[in-house]
PDB file of N, CA and C in Angstrom:
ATOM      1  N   UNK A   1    -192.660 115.579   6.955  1.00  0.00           N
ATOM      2  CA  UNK A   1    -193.311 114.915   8.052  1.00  0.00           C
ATOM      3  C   UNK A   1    -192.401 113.776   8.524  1.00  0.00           C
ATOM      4  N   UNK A   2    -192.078 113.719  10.164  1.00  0.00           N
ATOM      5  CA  UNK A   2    -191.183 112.555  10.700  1.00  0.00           C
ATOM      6  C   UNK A   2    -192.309 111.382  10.646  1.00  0.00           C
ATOM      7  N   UNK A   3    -191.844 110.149  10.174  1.00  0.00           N
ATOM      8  CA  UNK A   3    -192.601 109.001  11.024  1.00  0.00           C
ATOM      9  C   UNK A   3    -191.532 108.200  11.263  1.00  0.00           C
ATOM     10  N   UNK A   4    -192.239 107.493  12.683  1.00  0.00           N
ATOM     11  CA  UNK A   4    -191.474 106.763  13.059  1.00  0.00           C
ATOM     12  C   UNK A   4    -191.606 104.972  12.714  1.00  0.00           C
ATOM     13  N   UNK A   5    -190.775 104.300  12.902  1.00  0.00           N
ATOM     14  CA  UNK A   5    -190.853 103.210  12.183  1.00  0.00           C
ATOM     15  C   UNK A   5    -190.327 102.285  12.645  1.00  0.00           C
ATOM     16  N   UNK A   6    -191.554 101.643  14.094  1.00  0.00           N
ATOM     17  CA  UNK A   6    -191.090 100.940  14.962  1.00  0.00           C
ATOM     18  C   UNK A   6    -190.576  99.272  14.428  1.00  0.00           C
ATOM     19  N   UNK A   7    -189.239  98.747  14.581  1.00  0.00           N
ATOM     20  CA  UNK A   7    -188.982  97.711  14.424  1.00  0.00           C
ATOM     21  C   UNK A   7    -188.769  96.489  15.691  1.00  0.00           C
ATOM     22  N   UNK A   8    -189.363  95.430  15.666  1.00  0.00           N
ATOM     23  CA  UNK A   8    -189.012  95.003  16.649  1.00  0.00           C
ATOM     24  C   UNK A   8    -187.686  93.987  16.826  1.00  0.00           C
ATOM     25  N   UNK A   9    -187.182  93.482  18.297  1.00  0.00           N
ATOM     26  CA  UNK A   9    -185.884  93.246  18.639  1.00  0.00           C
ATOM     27  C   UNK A   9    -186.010  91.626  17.578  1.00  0.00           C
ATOM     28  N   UNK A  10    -186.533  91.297  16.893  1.00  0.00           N
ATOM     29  CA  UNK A  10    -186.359  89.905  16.321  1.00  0.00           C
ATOM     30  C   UNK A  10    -185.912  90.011  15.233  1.00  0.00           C
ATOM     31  N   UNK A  11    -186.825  90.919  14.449  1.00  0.00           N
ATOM     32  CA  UNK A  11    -186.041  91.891  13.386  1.00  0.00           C
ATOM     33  C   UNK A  11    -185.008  91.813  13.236  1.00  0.00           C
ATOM     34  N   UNK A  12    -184.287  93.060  14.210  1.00  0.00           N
ATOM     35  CA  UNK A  12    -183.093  93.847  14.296  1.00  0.00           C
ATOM     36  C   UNK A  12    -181.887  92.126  14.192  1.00  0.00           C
ATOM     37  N   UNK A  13    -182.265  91.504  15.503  1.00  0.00           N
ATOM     38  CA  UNK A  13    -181.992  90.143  15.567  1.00  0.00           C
ATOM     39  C   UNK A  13    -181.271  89.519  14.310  1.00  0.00           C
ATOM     40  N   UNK A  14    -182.010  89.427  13.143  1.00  0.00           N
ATOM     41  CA  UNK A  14    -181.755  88.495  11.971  1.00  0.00           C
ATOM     42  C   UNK A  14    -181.104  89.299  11.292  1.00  0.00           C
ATOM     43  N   UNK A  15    -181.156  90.553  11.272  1.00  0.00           N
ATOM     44  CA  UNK A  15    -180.777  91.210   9.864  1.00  0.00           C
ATOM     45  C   UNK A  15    -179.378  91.509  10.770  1.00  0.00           C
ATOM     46  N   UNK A  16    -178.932  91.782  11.699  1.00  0.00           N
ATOM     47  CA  UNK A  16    -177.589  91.832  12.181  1.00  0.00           C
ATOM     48  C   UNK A  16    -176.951  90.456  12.564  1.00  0.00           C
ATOM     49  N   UNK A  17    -177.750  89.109  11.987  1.00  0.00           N
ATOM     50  CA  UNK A  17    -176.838  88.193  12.826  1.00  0.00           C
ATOM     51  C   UNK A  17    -175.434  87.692  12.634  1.00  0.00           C
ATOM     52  N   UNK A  18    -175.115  88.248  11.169  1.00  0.00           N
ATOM     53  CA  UNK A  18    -173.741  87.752  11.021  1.00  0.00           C
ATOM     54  C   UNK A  18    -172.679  89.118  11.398  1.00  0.00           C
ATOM     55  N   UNK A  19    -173.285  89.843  12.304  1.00  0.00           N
ATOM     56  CA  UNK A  19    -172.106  90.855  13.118  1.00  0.00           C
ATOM     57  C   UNK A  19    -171.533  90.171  14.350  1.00  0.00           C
ATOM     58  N   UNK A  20    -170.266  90.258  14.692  1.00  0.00           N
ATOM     59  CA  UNK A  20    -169.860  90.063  15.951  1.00  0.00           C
ATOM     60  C   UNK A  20    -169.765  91.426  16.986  1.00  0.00           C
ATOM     61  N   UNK A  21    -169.166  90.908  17.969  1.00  0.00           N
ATOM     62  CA  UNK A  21    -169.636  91.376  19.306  1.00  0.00           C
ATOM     63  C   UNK A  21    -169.081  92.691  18.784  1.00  0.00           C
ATOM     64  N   UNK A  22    -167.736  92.892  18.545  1.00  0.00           N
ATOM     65  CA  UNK A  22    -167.074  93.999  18.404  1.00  0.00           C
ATOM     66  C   UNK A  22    -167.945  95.104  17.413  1.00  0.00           C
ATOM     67  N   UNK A  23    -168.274  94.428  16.322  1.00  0.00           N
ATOM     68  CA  UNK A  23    -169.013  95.406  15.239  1.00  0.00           C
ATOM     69  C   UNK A  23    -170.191  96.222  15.659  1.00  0.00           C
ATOM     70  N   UNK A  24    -170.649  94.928  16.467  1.00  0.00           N
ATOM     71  CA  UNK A  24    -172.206  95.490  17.381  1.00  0.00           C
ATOM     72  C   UNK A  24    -172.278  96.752  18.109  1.00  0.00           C
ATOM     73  N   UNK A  25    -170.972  96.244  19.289  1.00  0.00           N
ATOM     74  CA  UNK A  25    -170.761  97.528  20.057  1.00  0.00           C
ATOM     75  C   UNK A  25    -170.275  98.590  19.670  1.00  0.00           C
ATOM     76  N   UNK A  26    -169.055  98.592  18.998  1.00  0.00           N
ATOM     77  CA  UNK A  26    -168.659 100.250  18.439  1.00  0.00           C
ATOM     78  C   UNK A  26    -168.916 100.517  17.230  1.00  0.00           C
ATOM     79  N   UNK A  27    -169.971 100.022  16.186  1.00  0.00           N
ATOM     80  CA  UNK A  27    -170.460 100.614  14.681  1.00  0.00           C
ATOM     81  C   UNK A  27    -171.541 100.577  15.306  1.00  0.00           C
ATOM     82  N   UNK A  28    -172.767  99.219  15.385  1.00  0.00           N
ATOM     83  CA  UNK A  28    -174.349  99.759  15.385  1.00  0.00           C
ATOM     84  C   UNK A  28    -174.815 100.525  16.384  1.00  0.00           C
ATOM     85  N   UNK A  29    -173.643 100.589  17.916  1.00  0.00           N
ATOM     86  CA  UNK A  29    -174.375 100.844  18.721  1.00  0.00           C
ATOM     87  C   UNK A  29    -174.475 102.429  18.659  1.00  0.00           C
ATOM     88  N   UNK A  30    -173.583 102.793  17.902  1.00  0.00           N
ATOM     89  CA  UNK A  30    -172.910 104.591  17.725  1.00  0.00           C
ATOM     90  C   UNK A  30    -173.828 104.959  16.872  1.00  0.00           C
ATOM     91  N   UNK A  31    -175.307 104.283  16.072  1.00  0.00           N
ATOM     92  CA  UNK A  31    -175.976 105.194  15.091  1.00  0.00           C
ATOM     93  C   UNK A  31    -176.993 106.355  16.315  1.00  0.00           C
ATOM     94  N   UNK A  32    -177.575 105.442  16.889  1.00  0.00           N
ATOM     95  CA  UNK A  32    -178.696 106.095  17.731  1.00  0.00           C
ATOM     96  C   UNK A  32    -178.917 105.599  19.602  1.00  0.00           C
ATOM     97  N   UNK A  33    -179.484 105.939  20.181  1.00  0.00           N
ATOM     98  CA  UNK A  33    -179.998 105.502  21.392  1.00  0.00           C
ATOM     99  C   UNK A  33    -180.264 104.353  21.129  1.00  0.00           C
ATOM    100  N   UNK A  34    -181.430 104.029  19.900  1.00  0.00           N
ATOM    101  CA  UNK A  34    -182.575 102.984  20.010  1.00  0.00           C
ATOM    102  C   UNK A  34    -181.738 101.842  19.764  1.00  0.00           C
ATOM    103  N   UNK A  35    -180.616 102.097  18.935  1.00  0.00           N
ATOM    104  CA  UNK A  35    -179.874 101.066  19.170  1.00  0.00           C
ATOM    105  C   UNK A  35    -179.251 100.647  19.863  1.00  0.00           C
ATOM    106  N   UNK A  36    -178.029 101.690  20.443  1.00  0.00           N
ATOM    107  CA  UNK A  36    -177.385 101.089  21.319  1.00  0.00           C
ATOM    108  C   UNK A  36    -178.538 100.324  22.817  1.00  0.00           C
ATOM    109  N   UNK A  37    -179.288 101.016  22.893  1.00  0.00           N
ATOM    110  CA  UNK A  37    -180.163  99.866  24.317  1.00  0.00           C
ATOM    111  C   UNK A  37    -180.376  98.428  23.237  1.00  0.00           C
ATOM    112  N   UNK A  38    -180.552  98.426  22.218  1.00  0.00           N
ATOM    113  CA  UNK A  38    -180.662  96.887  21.417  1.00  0.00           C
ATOM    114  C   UNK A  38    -179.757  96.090  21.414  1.00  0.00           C
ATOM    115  N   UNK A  39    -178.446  96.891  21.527  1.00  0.00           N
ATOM    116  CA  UNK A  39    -177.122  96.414  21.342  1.00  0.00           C
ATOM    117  C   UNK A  39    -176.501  95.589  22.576  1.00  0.00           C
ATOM    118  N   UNK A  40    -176.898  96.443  23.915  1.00  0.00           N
ATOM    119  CA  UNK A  40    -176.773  96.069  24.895  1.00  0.00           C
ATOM    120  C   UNK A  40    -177.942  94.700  25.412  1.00  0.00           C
ATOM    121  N   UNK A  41    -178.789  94.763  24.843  1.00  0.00           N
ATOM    122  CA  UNK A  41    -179.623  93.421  25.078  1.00  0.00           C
ATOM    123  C   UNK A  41    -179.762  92.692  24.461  1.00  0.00           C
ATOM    124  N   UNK A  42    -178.863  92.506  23.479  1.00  0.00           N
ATOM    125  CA  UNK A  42    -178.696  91.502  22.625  1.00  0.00           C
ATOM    126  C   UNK A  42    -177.584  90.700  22.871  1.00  0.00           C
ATOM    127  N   UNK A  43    -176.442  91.531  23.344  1.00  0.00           N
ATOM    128  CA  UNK A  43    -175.302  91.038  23.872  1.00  0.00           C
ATOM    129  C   UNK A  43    -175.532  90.454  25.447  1.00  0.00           C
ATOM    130  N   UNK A  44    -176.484  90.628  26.055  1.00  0.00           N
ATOM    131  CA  UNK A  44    -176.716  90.048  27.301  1.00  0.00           C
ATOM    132  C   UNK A  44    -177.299  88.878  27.035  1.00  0.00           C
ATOM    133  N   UNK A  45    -178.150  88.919  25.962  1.00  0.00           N
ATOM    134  CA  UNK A  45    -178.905  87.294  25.821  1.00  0.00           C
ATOM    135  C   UNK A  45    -178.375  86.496  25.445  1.00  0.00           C
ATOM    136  N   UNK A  46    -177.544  86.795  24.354  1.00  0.00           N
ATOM    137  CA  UNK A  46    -176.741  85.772  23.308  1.00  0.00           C
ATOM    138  C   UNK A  46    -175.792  84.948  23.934  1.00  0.00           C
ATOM    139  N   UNK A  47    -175.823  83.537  23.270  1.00  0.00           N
ATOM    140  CA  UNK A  47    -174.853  82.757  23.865  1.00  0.00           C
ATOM    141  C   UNK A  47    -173.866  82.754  23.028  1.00  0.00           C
ATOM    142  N   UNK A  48    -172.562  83.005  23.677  1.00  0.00           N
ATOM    143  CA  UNK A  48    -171.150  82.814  23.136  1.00  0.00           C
ATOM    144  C   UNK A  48    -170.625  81.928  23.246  1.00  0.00           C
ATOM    145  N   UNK A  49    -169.803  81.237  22.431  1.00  0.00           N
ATOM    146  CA  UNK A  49    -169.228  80.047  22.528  1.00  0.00           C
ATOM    147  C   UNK A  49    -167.660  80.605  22.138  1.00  0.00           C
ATOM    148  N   UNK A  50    -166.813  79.901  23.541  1.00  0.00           N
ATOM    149  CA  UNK A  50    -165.180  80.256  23.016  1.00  0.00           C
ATOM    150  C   UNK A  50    -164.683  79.401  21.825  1.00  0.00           C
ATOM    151  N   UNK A  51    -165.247  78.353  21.513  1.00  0.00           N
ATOM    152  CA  UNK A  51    -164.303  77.537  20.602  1.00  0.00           C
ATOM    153  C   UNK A  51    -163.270  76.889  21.019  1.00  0.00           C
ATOM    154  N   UNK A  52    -162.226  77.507  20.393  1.00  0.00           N
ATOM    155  CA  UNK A  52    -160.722  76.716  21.217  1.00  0.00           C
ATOM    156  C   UNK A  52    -160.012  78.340  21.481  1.00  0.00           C
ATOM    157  N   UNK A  53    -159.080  78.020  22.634  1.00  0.00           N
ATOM    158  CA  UNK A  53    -158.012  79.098  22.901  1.00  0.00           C
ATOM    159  C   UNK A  53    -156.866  78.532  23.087  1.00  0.00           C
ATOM    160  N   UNK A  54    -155.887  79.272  23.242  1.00  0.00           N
ATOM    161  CA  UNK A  54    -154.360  78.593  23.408  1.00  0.00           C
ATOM    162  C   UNK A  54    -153.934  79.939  24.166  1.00  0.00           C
ATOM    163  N   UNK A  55    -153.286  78.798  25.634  1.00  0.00           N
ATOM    164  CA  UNK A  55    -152.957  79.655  26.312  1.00  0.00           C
ATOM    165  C   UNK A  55    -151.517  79.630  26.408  1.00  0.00           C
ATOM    166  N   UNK A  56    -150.557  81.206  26.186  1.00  0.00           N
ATOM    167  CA  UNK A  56    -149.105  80.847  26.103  1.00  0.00           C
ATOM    168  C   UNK A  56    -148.407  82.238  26.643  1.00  0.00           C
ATOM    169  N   UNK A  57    -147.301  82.243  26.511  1.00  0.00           N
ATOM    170  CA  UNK A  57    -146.764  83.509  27.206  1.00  0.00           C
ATOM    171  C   UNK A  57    -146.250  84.393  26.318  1.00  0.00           C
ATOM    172  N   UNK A  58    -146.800  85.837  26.745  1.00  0.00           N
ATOM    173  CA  UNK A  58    -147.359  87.161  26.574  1.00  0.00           C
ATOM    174  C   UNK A  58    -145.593  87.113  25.522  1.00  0.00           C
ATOM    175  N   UNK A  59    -145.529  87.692  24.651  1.00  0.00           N
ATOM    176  CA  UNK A  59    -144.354  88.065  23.744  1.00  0.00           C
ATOM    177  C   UNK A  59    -143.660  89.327  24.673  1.00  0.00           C
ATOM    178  N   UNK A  60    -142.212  89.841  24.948  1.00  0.00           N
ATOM    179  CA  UNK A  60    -141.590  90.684  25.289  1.00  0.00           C
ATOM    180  C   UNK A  60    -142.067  90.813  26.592  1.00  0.00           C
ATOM    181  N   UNK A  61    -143.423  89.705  27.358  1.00  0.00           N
ATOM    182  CA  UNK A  61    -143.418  90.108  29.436  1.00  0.00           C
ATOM    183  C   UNK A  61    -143.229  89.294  29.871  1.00  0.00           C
ATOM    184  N   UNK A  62    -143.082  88.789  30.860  1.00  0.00           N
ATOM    185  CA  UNK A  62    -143.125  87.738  31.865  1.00  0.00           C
ATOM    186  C   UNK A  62    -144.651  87.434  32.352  1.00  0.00           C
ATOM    187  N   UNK A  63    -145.443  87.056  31.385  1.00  0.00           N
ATOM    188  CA  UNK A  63    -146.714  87.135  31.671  1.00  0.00           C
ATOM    189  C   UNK A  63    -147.299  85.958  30.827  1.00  0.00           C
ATOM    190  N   UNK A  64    -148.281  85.425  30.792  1.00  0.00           N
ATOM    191  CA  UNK A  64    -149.199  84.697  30.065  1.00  0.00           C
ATOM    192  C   UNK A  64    -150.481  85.401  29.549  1.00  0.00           C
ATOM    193  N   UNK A  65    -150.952  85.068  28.575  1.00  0.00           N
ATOM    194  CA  UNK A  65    -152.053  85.694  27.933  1.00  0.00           C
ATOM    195  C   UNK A  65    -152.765  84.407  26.541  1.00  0.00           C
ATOM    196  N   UNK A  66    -154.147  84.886  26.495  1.00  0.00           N
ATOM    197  CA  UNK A  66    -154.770  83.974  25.606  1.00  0.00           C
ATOM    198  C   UNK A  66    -154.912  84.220  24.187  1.00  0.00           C
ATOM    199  N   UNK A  67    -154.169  83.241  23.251  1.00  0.00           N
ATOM    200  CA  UNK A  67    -154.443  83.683  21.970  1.00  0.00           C
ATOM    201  C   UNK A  67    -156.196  82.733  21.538  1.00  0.00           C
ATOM    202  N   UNK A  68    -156.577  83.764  20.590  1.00  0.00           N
ATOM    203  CA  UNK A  68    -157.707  83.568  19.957  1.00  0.00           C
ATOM    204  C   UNK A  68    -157.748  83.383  18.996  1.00  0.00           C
ATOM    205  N   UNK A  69    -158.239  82.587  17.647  1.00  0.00           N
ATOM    206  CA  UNK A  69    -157.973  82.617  16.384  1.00  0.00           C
ATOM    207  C   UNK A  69    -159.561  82.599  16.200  1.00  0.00           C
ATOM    208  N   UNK A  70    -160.237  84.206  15.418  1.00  0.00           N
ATOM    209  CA  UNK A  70    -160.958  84.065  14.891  1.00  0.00           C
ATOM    210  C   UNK A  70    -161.280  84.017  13.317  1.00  0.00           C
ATOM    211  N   UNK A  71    -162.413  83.610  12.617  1.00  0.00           N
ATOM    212  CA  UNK A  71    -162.100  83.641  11.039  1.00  0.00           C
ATOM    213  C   UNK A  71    -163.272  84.441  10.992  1.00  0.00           C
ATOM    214  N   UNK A  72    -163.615  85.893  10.941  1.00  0.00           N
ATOM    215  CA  UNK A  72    -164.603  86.468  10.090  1.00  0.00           C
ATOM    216  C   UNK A  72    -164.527  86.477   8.656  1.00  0.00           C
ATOM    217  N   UNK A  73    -165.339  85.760   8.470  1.00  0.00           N
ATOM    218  CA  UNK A  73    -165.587  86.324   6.378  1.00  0.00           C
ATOM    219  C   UNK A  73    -164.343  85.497   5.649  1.00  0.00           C
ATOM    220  N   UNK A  74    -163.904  84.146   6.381  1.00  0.00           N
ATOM    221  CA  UNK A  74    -162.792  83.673   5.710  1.00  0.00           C
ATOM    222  C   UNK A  74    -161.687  83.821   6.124  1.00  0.00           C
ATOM    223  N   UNK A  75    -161.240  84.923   6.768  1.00  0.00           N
ATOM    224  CA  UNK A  75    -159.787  85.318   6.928  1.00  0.00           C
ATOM    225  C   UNK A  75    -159.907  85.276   8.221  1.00  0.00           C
ATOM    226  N   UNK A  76    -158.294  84.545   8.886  1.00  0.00           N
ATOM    227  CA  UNK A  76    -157.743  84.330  10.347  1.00  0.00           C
ATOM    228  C   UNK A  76    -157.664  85.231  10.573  1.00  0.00           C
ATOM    229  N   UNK A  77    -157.944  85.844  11.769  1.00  0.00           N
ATOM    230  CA  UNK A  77    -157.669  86.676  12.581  1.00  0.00           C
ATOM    231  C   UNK A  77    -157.481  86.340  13.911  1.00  0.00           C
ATOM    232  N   UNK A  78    -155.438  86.278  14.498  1.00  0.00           N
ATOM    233  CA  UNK A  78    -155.285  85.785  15.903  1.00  0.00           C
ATOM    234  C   UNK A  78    -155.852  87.204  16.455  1.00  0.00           C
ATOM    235  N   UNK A  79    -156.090  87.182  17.707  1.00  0.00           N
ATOM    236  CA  UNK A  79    -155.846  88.396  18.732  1.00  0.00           C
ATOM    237  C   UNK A  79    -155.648  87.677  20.232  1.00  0.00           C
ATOM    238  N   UNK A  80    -154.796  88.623  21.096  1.00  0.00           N
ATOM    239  CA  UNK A  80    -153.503  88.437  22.072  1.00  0.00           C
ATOM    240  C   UNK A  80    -154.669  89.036  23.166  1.00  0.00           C
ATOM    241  N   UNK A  81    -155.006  88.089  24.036  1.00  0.00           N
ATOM    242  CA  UNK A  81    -156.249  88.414  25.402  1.00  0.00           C
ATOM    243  C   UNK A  81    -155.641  88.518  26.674  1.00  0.00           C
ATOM    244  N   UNK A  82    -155.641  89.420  27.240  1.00  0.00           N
ATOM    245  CA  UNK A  82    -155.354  89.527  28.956  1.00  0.00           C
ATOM    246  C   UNK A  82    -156.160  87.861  29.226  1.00  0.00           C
ATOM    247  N   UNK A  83    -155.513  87.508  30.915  1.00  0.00           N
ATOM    248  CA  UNK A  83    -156.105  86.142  31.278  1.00  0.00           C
ATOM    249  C   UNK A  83    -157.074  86.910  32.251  1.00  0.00           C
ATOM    250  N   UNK A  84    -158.261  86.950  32.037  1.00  0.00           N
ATOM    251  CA  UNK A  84    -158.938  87.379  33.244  1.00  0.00           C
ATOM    252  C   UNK A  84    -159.072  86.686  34.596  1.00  0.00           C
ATOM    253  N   UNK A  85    -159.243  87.691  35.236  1.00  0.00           N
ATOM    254  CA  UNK A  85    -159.013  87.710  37.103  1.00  0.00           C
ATOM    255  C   UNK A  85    -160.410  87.251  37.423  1.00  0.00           C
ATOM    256  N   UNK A  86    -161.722  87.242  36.708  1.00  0.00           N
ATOM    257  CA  UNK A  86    -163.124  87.043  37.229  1.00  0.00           C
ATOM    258  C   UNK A  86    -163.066  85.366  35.983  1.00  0.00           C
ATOM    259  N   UNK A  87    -163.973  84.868  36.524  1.00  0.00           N
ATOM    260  CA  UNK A  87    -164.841  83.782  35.927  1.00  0.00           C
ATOM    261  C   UNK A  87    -165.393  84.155  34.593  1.00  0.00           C
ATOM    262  N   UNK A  88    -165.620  83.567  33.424  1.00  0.00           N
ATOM    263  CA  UNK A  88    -166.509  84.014  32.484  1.00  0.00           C
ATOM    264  C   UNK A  88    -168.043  84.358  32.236  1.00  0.00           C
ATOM    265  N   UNK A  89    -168.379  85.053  31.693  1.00  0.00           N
ATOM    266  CA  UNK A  89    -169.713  85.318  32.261  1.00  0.00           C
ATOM    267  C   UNK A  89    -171.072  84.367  31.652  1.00  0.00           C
ATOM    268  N   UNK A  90    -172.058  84.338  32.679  1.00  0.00           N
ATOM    269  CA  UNK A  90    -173.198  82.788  32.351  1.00  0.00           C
ATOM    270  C   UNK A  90    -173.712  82.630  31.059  1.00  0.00           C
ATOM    271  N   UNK A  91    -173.000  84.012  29.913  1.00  0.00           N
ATOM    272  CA  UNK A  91    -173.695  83.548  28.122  1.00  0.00           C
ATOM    273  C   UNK A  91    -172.365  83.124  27.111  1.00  0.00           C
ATOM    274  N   UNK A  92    -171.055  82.842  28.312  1.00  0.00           N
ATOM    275  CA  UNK A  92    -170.197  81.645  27.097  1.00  0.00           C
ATOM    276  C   UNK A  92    -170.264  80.550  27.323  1.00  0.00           C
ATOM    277  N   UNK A  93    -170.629  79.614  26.849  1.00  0.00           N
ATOM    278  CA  UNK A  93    -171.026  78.398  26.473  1.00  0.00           C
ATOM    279  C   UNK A  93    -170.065  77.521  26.135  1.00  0.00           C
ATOM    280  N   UNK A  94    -169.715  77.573  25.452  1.00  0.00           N
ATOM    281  CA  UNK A  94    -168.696  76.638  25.090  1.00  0.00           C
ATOM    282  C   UNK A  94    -167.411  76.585  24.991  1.00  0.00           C
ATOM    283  N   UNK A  95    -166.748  75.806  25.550  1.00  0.00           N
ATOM    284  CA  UNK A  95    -164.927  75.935  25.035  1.00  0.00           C
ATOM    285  C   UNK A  95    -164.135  74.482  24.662  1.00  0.00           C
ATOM    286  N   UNK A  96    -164.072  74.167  23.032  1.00  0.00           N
ATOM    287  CA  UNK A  96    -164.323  72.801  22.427  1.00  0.00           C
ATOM    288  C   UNK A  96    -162.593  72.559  22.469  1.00  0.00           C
ATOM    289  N   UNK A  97    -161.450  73.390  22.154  1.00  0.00           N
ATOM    290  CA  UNK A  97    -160.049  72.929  23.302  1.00  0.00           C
ATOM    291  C   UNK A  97    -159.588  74.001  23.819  1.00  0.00           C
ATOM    292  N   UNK A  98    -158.648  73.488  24.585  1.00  0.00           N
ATOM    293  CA  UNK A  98    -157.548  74.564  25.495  1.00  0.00           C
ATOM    294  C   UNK A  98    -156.278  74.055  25.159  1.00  0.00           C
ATOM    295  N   UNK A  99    -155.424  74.404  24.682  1.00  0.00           N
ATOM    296  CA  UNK A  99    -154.022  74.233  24.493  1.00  0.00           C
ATOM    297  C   UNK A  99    -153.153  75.173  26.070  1.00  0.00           C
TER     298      UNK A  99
END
């Protein structure tokens, strides 16, 4: 016998809160439907905060690009960001420096 085993979005909320954006979208959102629509409205509500970025030029182009230093779980992790062409969108919040 199937039952179903409705959870609601506050739930889902707490027990995923120490995932980031990336994990959200391509691991939880790939189990089912019910998630990925959770996935997607969770990431619309949530406020993001940049932290600090450092902005410097792109290695091997004639270009500029934004480094990021994040620490999941302890460990640095830089990653190398295109400079976007649009504005940021109204759920990042914060940006505490800019180099």
């Amino acid at each position: 016998m199937d039952e179903e085993i409705c959870v609601n979005n506050d739930a889902w909320n707490k027990a995923f809160s120490f995932l980031g954006p990336f994990a959200l979208g391509h691991i939880i959102a790939l189990i089912s439907g019910d998630f990925d629509h959770w996935v997607d409205t969770h990431l619309i509500t949530k406020k993001w905060s940049l932290d600090s970025l450092k902005i410097c030029r792109a290695k091997g182009r004639n270009a500029a690009e934004i480094d990021k230093l994040f620490v999941p779980n302890g460990t640095e992790v830089e990653r190398h960001l295109p400079i976007p062409l649009r504005p940021p969108p109204a759920n990042v919040i914060g940006l505490n420096i800019c180099r």
